[in-house]
Coordinates of C-alpha atoms and ligand atoms in Angstrom, one line a residue:
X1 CA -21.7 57.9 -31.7
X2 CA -23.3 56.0 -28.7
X3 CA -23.3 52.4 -28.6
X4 CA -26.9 52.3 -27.6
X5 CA -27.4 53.8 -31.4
X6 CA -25.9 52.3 -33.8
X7 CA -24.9 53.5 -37.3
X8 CA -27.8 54.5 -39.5
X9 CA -30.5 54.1 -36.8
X10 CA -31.5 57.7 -36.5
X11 CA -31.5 59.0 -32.5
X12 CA -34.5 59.4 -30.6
X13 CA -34.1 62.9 -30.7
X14 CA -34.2 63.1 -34.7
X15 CA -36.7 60.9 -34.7
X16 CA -38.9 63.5 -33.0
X17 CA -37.7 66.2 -35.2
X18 CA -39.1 64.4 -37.7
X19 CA -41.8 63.8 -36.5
X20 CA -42.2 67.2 -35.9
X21 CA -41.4 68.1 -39.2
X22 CA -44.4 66.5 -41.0
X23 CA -46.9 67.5 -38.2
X24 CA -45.2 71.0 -40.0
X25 CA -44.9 70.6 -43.2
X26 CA -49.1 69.2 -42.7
X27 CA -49.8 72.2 -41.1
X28 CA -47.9 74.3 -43.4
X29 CA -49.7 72.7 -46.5
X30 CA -53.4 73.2 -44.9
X31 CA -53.0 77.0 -44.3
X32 CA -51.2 77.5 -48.0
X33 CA -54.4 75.5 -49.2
X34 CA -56.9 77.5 -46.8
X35 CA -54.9 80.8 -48.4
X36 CA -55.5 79.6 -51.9
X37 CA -59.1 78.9 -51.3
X38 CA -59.5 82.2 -50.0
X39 CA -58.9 83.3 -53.6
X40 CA -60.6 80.8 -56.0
X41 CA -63.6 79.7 -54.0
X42 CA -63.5 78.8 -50.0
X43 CA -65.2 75.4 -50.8
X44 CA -62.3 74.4 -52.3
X45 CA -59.8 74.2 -49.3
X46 CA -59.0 70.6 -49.5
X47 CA -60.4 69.6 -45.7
X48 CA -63.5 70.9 -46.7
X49 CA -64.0 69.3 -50.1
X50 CA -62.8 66.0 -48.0
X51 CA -65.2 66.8 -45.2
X52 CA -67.9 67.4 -48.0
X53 CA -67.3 63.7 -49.2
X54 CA -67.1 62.3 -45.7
X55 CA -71.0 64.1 -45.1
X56 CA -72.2 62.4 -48.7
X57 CA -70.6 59.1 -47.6
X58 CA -72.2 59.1 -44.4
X59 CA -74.9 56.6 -44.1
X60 CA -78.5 58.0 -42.6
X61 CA -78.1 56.2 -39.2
X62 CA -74.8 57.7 -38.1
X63 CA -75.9 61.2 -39.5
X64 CA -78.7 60.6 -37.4
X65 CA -75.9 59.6 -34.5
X66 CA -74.0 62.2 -35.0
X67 CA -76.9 65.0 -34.8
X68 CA -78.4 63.0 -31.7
X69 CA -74.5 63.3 -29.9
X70 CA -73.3 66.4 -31.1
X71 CA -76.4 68.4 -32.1
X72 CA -75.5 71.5 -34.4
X73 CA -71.6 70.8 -33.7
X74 CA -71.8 68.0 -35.6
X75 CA -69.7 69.8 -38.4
X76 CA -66.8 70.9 -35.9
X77 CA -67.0 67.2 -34.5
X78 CA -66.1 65.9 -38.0
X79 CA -64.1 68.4 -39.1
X80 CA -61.6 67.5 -36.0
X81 CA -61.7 64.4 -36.8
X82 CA -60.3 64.5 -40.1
X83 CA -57.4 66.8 -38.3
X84 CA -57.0 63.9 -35.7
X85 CA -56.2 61.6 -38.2
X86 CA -54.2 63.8 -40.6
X87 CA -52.5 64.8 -37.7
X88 CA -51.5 61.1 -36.9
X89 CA -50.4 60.4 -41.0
X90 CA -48.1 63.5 -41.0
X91 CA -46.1 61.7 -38.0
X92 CA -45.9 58.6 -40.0
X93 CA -44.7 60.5 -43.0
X94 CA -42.6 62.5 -40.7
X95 CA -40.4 59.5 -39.6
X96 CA -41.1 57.9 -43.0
X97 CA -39.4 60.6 -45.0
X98 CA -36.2 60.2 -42.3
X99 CA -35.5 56.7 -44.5
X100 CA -37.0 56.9 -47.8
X101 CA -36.8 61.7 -48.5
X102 CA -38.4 61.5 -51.7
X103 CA -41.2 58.8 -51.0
X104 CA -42.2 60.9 -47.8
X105 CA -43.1 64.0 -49.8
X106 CA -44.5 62.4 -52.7
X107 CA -46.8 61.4 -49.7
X108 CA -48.0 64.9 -48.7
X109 CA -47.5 66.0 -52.1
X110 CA -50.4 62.6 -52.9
X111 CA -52.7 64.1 -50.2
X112 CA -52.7 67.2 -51.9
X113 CA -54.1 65.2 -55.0
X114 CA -56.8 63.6 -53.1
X115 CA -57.3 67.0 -51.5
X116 CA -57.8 68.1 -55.6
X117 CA -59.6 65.3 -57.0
X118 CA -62.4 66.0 -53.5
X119 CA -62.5 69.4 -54.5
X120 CA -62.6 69.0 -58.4
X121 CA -65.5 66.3 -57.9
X122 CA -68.1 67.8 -56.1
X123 CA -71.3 68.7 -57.5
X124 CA -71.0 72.2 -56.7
X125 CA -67.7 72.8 -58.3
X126 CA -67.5 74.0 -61.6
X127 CA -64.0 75.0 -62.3
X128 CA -60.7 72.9 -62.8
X129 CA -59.5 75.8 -60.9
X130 CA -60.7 74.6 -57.4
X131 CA -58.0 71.8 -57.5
X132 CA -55.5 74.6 -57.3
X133 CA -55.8 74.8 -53.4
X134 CA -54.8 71.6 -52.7
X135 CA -52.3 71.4 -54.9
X136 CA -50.4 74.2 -53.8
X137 CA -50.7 72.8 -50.4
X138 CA -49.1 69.8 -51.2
X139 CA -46.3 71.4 -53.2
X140 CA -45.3 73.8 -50.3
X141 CA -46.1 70.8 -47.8
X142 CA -43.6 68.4 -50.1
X143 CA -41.2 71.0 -50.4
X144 CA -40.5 71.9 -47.1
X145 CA -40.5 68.1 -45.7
X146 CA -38.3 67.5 -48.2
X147 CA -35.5 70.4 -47.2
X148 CA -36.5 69.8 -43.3
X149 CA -35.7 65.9 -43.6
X150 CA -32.2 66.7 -45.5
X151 CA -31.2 69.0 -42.8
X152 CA -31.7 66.1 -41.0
X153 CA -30.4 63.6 -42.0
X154 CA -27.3 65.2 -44.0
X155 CA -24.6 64.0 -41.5
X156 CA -24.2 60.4 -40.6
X157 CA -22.8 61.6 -37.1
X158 CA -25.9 62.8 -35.3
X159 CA -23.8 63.9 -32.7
X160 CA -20.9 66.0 -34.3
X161 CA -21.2 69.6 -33.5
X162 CA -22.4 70.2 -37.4
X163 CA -25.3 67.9 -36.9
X164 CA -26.9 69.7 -34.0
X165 CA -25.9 72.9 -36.2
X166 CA -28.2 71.6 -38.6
X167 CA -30.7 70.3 -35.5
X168 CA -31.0 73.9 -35.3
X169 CA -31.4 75.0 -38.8
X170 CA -34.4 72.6 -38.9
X171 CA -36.3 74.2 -36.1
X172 CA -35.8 77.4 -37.1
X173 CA -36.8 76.7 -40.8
X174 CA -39.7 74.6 -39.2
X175 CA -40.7 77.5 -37.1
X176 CA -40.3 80.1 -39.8
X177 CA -42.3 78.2 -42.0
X178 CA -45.4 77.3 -39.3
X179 CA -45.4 81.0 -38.3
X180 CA -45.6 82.4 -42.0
X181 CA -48.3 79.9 -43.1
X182 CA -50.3 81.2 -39.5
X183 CA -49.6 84.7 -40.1
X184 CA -50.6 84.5 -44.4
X185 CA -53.6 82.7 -43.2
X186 CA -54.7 85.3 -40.2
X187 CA -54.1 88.0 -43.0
X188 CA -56.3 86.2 -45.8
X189 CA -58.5 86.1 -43.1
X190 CA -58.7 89.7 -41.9
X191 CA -58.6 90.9 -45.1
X192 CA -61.9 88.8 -46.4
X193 CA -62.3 86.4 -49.3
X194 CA -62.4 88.6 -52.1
X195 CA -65.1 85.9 -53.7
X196 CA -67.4 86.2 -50.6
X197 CA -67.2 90.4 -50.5
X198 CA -69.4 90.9 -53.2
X199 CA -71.9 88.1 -51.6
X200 CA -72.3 89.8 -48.4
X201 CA -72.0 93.5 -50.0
X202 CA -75.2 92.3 -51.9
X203 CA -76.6 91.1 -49.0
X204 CA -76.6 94.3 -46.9
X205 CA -77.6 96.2 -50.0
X206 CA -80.7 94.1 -50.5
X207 CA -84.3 96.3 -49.8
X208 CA -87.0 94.1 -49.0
X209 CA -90.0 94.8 -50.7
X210 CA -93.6 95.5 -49.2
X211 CA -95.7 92.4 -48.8
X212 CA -98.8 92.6 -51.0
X213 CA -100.2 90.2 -49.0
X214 CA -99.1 90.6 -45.4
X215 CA -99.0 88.1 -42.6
X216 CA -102.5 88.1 -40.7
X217 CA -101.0 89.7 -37.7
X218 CA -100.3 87.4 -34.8
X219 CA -103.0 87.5 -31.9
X220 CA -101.8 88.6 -29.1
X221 CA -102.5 85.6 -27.3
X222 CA -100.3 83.2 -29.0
X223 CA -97.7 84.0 -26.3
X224 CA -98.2 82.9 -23.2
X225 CA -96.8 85.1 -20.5
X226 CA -95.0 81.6 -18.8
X227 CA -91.6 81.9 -18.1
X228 CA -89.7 78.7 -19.8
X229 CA -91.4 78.7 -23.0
X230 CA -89.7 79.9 -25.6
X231 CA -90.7 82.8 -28.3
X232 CA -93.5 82.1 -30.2
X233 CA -91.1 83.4 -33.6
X234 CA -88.1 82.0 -32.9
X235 CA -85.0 84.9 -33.7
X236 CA -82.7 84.3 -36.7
X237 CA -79.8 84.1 -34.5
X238 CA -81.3 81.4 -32.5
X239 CA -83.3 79.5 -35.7
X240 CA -81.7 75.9 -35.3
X241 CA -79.5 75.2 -39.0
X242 CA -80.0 71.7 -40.6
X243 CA -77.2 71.1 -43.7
X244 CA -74.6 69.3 -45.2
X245 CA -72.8 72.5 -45.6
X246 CA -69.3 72.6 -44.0
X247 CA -68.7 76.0 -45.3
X248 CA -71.7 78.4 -45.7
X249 CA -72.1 78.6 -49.4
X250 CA -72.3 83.0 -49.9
X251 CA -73.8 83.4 -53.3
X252 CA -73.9 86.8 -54.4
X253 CA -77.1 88.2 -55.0
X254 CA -76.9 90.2 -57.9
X255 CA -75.7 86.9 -59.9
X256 CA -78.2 84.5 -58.4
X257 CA -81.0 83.2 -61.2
X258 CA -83.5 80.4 -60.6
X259 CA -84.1 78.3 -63.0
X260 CA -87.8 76.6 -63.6
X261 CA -87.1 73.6 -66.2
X262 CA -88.4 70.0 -66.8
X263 CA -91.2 67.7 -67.6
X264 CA -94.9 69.5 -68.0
X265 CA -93.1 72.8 -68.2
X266 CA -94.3 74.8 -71.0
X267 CA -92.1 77.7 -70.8
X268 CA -88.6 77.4 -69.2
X269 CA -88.1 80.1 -66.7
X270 CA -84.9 81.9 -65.7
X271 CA -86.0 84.6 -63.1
X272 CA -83.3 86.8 -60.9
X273 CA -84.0 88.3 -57.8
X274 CA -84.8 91.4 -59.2
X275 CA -87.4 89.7 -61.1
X276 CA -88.3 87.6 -57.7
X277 CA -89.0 90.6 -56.1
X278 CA -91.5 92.6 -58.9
X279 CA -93.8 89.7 -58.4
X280 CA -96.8 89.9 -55.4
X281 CA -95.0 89.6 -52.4
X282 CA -96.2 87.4 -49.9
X283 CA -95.5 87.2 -46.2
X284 CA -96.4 83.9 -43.7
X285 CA -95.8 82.5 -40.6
X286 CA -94.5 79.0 -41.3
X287 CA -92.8 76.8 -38.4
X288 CA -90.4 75.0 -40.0
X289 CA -89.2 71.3 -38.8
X290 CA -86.2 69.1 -39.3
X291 CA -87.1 65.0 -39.9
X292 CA -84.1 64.4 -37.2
X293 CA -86.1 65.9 -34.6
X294 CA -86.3 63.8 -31.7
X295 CA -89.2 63.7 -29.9
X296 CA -88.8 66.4 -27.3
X297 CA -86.1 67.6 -29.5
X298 CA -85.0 71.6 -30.8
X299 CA -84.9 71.5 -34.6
X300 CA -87.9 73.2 -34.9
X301 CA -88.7 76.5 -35.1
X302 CA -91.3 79.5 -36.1
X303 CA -90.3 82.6 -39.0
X304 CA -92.0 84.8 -40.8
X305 CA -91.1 84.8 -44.1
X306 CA -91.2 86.9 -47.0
X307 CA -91.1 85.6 -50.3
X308 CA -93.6 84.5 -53.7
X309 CA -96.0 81.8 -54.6
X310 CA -93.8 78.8 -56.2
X311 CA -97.6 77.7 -57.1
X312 CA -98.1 80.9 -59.0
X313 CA -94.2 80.5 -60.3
X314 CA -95.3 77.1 -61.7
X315 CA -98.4 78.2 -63.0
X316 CA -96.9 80.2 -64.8
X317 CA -94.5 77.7 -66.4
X318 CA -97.1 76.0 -68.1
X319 CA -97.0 73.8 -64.8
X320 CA -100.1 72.1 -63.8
X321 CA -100.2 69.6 -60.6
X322 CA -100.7 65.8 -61.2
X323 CA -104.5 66.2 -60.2
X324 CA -104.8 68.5 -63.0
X325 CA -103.1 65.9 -65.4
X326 CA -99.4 66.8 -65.2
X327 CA -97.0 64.4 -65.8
X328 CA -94.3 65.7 -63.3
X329 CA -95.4 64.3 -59.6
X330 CA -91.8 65.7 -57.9
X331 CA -90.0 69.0 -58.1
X332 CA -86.2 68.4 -57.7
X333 CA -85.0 71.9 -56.2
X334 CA -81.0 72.0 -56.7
X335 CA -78.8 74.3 -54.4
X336 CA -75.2 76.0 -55.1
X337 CA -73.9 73.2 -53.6
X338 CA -75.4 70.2 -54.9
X339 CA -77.8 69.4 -52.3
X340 CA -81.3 68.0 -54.1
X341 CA -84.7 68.0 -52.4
X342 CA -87.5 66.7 -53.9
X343 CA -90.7 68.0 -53.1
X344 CA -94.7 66.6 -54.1
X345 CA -95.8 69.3 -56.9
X346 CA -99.6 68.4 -55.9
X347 CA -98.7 69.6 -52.3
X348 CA -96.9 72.7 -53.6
X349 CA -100.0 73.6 -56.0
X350 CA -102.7 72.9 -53.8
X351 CA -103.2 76.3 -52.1
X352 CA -101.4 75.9 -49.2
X353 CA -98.4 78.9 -49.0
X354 CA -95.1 77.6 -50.7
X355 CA -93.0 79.9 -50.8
X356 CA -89.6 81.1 -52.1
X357 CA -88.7 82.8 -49.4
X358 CA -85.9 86.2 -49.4
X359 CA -86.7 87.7 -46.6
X360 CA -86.7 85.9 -42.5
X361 CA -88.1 87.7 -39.5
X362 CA -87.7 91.1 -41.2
X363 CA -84.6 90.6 -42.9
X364 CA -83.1 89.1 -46.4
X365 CA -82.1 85.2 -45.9
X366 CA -79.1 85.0 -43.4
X367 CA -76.7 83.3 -45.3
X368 CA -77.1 80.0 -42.6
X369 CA -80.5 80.4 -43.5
X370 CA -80.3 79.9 -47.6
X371 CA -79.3 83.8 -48.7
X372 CA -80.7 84.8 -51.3
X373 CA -83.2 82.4 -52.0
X374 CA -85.1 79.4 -50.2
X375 CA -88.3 77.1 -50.7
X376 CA -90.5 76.9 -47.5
X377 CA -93.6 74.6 -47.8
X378 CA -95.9 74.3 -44.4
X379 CA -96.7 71.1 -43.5
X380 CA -93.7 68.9 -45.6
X381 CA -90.3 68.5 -42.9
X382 CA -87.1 70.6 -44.4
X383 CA -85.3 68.0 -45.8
X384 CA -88.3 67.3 -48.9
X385 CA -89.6 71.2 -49.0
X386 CA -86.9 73.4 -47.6
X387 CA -84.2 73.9 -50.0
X388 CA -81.4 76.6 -49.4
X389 CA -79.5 78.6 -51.7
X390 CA -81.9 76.8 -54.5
X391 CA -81.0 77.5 -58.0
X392 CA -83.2 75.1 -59.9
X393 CA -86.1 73.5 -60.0
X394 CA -87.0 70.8 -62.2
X395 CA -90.0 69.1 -62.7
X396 CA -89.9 65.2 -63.0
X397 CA -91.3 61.9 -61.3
X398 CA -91.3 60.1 -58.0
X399 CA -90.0 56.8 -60.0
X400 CA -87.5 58.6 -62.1
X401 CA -85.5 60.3 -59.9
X402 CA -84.3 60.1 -56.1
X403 CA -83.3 63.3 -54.4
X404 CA -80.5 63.3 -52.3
X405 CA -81.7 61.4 -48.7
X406 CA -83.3 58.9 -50.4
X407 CA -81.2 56.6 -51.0
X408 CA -79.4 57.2 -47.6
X409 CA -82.3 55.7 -46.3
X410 CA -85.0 58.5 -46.1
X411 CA -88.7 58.4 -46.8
X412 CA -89.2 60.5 -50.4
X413 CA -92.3 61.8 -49.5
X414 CA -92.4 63.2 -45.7
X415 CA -95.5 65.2 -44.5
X416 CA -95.0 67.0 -40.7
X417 CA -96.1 64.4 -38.2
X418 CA -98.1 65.7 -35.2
X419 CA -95.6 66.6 -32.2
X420 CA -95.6 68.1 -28.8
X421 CA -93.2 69.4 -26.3
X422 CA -92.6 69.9 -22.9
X423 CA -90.6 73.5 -22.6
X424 CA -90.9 73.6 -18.6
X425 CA -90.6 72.2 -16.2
X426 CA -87.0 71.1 -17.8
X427 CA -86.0 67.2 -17.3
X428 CA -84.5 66.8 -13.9
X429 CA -85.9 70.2 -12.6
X430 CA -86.9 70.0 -8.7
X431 CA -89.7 72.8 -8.7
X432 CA -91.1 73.6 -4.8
X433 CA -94.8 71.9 -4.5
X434 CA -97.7 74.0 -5.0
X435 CA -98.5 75.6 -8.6
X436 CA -96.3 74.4 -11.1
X437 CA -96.9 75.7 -15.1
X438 CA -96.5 72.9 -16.8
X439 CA -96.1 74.7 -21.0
X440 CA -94.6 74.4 -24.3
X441 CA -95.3 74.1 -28.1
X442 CA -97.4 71.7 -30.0
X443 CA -97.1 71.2 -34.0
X444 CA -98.7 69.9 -36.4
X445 CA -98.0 72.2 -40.0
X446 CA -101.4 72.9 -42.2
X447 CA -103.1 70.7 -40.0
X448 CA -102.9 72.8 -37.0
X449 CA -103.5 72.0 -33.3
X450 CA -106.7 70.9 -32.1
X451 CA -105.8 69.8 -28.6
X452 CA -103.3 69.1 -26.0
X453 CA -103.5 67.1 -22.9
X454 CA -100.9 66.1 -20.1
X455 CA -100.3 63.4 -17.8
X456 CA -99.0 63.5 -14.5
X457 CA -97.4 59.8 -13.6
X458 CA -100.1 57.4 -14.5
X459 CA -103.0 59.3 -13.9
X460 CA -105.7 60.9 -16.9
X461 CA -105.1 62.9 -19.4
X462 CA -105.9 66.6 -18.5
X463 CA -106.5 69.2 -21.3
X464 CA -104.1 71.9 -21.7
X465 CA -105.2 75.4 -22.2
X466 CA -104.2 76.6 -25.7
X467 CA -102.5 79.7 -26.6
X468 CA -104.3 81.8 -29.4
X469 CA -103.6 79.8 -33.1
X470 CA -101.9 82.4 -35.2
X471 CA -102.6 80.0 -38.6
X472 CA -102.7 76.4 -38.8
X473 CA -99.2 76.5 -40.4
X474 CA -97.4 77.5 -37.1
X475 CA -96.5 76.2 -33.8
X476 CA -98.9 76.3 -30.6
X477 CA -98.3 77.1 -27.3
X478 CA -99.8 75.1 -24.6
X479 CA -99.9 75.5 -20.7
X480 CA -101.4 73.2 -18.0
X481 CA -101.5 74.3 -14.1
X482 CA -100.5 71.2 -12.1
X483 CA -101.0 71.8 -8.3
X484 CA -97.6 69.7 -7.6
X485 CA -97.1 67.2 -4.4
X486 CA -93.8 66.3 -3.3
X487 CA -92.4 63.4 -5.3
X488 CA -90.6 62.0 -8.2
X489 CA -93.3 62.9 -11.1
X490 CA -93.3 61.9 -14.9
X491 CA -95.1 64.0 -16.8
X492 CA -96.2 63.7 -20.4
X493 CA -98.1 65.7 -23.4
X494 CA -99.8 64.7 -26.1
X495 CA -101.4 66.5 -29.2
X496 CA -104.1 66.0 -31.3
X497 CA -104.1 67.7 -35.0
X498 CA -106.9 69.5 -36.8
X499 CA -108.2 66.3 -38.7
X500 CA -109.0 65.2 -35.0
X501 CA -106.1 62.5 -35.0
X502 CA -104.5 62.2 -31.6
X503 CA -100.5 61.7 -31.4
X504 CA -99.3 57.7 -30.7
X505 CA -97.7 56.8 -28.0
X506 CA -95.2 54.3 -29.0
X507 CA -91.9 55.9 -29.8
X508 CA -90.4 55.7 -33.1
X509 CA -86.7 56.2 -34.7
X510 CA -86.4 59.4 -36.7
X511 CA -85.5 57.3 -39.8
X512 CA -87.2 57.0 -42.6
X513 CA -89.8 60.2 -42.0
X514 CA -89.6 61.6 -39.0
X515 CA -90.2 60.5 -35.2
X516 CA -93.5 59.6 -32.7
X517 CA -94.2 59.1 -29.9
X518 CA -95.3 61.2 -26.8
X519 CA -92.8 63.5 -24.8
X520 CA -92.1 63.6 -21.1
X521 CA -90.1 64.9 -18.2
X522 CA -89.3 63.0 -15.1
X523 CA -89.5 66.1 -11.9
X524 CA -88.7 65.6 -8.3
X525 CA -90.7 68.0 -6.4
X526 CA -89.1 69.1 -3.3
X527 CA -91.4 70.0 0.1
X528 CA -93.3 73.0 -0.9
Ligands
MTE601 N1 -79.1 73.4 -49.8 C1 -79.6 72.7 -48.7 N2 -80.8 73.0 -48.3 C2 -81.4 72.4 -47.2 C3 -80.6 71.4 -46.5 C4 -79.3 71.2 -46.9 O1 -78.5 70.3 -46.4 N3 -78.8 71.9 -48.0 N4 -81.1 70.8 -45.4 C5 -82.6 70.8 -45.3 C6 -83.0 70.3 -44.0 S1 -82.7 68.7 -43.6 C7 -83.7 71.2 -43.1 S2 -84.4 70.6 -41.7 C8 -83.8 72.6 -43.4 C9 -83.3 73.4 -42.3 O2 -83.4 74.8 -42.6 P1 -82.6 75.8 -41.6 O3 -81.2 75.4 -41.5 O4 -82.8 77.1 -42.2 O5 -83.3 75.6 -40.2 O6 -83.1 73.0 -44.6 C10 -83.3 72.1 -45.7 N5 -82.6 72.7 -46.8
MO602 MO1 -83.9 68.3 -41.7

């Protein structure tokens, strides 16, 4: 013994074994959980279901933050956050389970609870047994701290040769034990969540049927030959995702019903996909937008998509719109995993192309994208028409119920505002003088694009040659030739709809329903 470290104060050195030995015994309990999930549901792996209640928790403005900083990452952002700081508590129980054994595992063993009370308590979980994760986590997470720390602190001595005997035993059982919980996890991996299988075995079995009613075929002008611009239909790989979703829910096909219930509905309906898919098939272009869209912004984007009425659906339910008399002003449609979306019934009935949608771009729903089932309604932004992995639909009011942004500070009723978009030049781009294409995409859904003008600094507003409209439900493209003169240049685009109403100007926050305001590029254009 040292006199520098005196009886019972623990050296620096076991200190940071300890410490050590709950980042461990963290990490072992996570991948046990992760393994556990594998089995009973995915969801249920306890930083998920945590994760899931952070996202629910999270008020609209830093959702809209966290999209605006981190874009489509803004689910790995978060869930390395909640790492980060369970990282920094397993330290703390580390060194607290040196003094006080019992009380530090009882502490991972008490995440583990929380970890089962998330998973238990969301809306999409409907088995006790999705607590189990967790709580085998924090059993093997307890347990181990709990035989680490005794090899620890057995001797008083820290410095006899049995102590650092024992200094050794610890790493190797810590190593052991972090290697088997990485190598049971890797294999879980590899070998595939037996619950998901089935899901994507009955996705690649899936035959689309033939639409009845086929997409009118896309001129062949709605493309403009301009390098810069992107694809008129936007490819499923690169189709921007919108969710609270930390983990894809993969519903199997073959199970999947939708269920058509609530006020004004004369007939409940329970219809499978099978059924789905005997019905007329219809196939639409629809661009599809997200309400967090900045102006300028990418969380837009065109599809075709395959799929029924929801108005003949409905119909068919006994359903008629409020115009007609109905008493039910909002459908509610309910996903797998809890998200609701409430959508106008007179919009959805009024002859415009709802759908629910199975097929994307020639192929069933990725899973991203809502597998097996979606709504898509042109003209209404995703977040009060778009519903993925939708199970339900009930019929109800406006003033009796509040879908799920609402009261996170949403508008409940949010129609497509009129937007335009500036694909190239890029911001910041130093183009040569001389010709310059100046293109992108204007959108304005069921409306349609009238016009588009651009602006070069402060001078008048020049019209923009249109591409070819496809249907008044998709996107436009849009190209001006600017002769350009050497010079810092801003330049900016503006749309005007089919109903003849011209974009604002003044800029507007993406909260409550959706942004405005005009888009622009500053350029510096170098001597030609
Ligand atoms: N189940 C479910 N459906 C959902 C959402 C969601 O979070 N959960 N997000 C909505 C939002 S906000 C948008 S913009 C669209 C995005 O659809 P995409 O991810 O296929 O582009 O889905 C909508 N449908
Ligand atoms: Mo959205």
């Amino acid at each position: 013994m040292t006199l520098s470290e005196p009886p019972g104060q623990p050296t620096r050195t076991v200190r940071l074994l300890a410490a050590v030995g709950g980042l461990i015994a963290g990490y072992v309990s996570l991948a046990v959980a992760d393994v556990a999930a594998f089995w009973v549901r995915p969801e249920a792996s306890p930083v998920t279901a945590v994760g899931d209640v952070v996202v629910d928790q999270t008020p609209a403005a830093v959702k809209e933050w966290a999209i605006r900083e981190f874009g489509e990452s803004d689910k790995a952002v978060l869930l390395l956050g909640i790492l980060v700081i369970l990282g920094v508590l397993a330290v703390g129980i580390g060194l607290l389970a040196l003094r006080r054994r019992l009380l530090g595992s009882a502490a991972v063993a008490a995440f583990g609870v929380i970890g089962a009370v998330a998973a238990v308590t969301r809306p999409d979980s409907d088995s006790a047994l999705d607590a189990v994760p967790s709580l085998a986590g924090g059993a093997a997470g307890a347990a181990l701290l709990y035989g680490l720390t005794g090899l620890l602190t057995r001797r008083a001595d820290t410095s006899s040769g049995a102590a650092r005997a024992d200094r050794r035993s610890f790493l190797v059982v810590a190593a052991s034990a972090g290697l088997a919980a990485t190598g049971a996890a890797a294999l879980a991996r590899a070998a595939g969540s037996p619950v998901e299988e089935n899901a994507a075995a009955s996705r690649a079995a899936l035959r689309l049927p033939r639409p009845a009613s086929p997409a009118p075929a896309v001129p062949a002008g709605a493309q403009l030959p301009v390098p810069g611009i992107g694809p008129f239909v936007t490819p499923n790989r690169d189709f921007y995702r919108v969710d609270t979703a930390l983990v894809v829910p993969r519903v199997n096909a073959d199970r999947w019903r939708l269920r058509v219930h609530g006020s004004g509905v004369r007939e409940e309906l329970t219809v499978t996909l099978r059924e789905l898919m005997t019905r007329r098939i219809v196939e639409r272009d629809i661009t599809l937008a997200c309400v967090s869209n900045e102006v300028g912004g990418s969380l837009v984007g065109n599809a075709r998509w395959l799929g029924v009425s929801l108005a003949d659906l409905l119909r068919e339910a006994g359903v008629r719109p409020p115009s007609e008399g109905g008493p039910a002003d909002q459908l509610v449609a309910r996903s797998v995993d809890g998200m609701t979306i409430g959508t106008p019934v007179e919009q959805v009935m009024d002859g415009r192309d709802a759908l629910l949608a199975f097929g994307m771009n020639g192929e069933p729903l990725p899973f991203a994208h809502g597998f097996p089932v979606r709504m898509v309604v042109p003209g209404l932004y995703g977040y009060v028409s778009a519903c993925k992995w939708i199970e339900s639909i009930e019929l109800t009011t406006f003033a009796a119920y509040d879908a799920y942004w609402v009261p996170r500070g949403w508008a409940a009723q949010a129609p497509v505002k009129t937007q335009s978009r500036i694909d190239t030049p890029r911001a910041l781009a130093r183009p040569a003088a001389g010709p310059v294409m100046i293109a992108g995409v204007a959108w304005a859904q069921h409306r349609g694009i009238r016009r588009v003008e651009v602006r070069v600094d402060d001078g008048p507003w020049q019209p923009a040659r249109l591409a070819a409209e496809d249907t008044v439900d998709t996107w436009r493209q849009w190209v001006y030739p600017w002769t350009a003169t050497p010079g810092r240049h801003t330049l900016t685009v503006r749309a005007t709809d089919g109903t003849g109403v011209t974009q604002p100007e003044q800029r507007t926050d993406v909260v409550p329903d959706g942004a405005q305001g005009h888009h622009s590029v500053v350029v510096t254009v170098g001597e030609g």
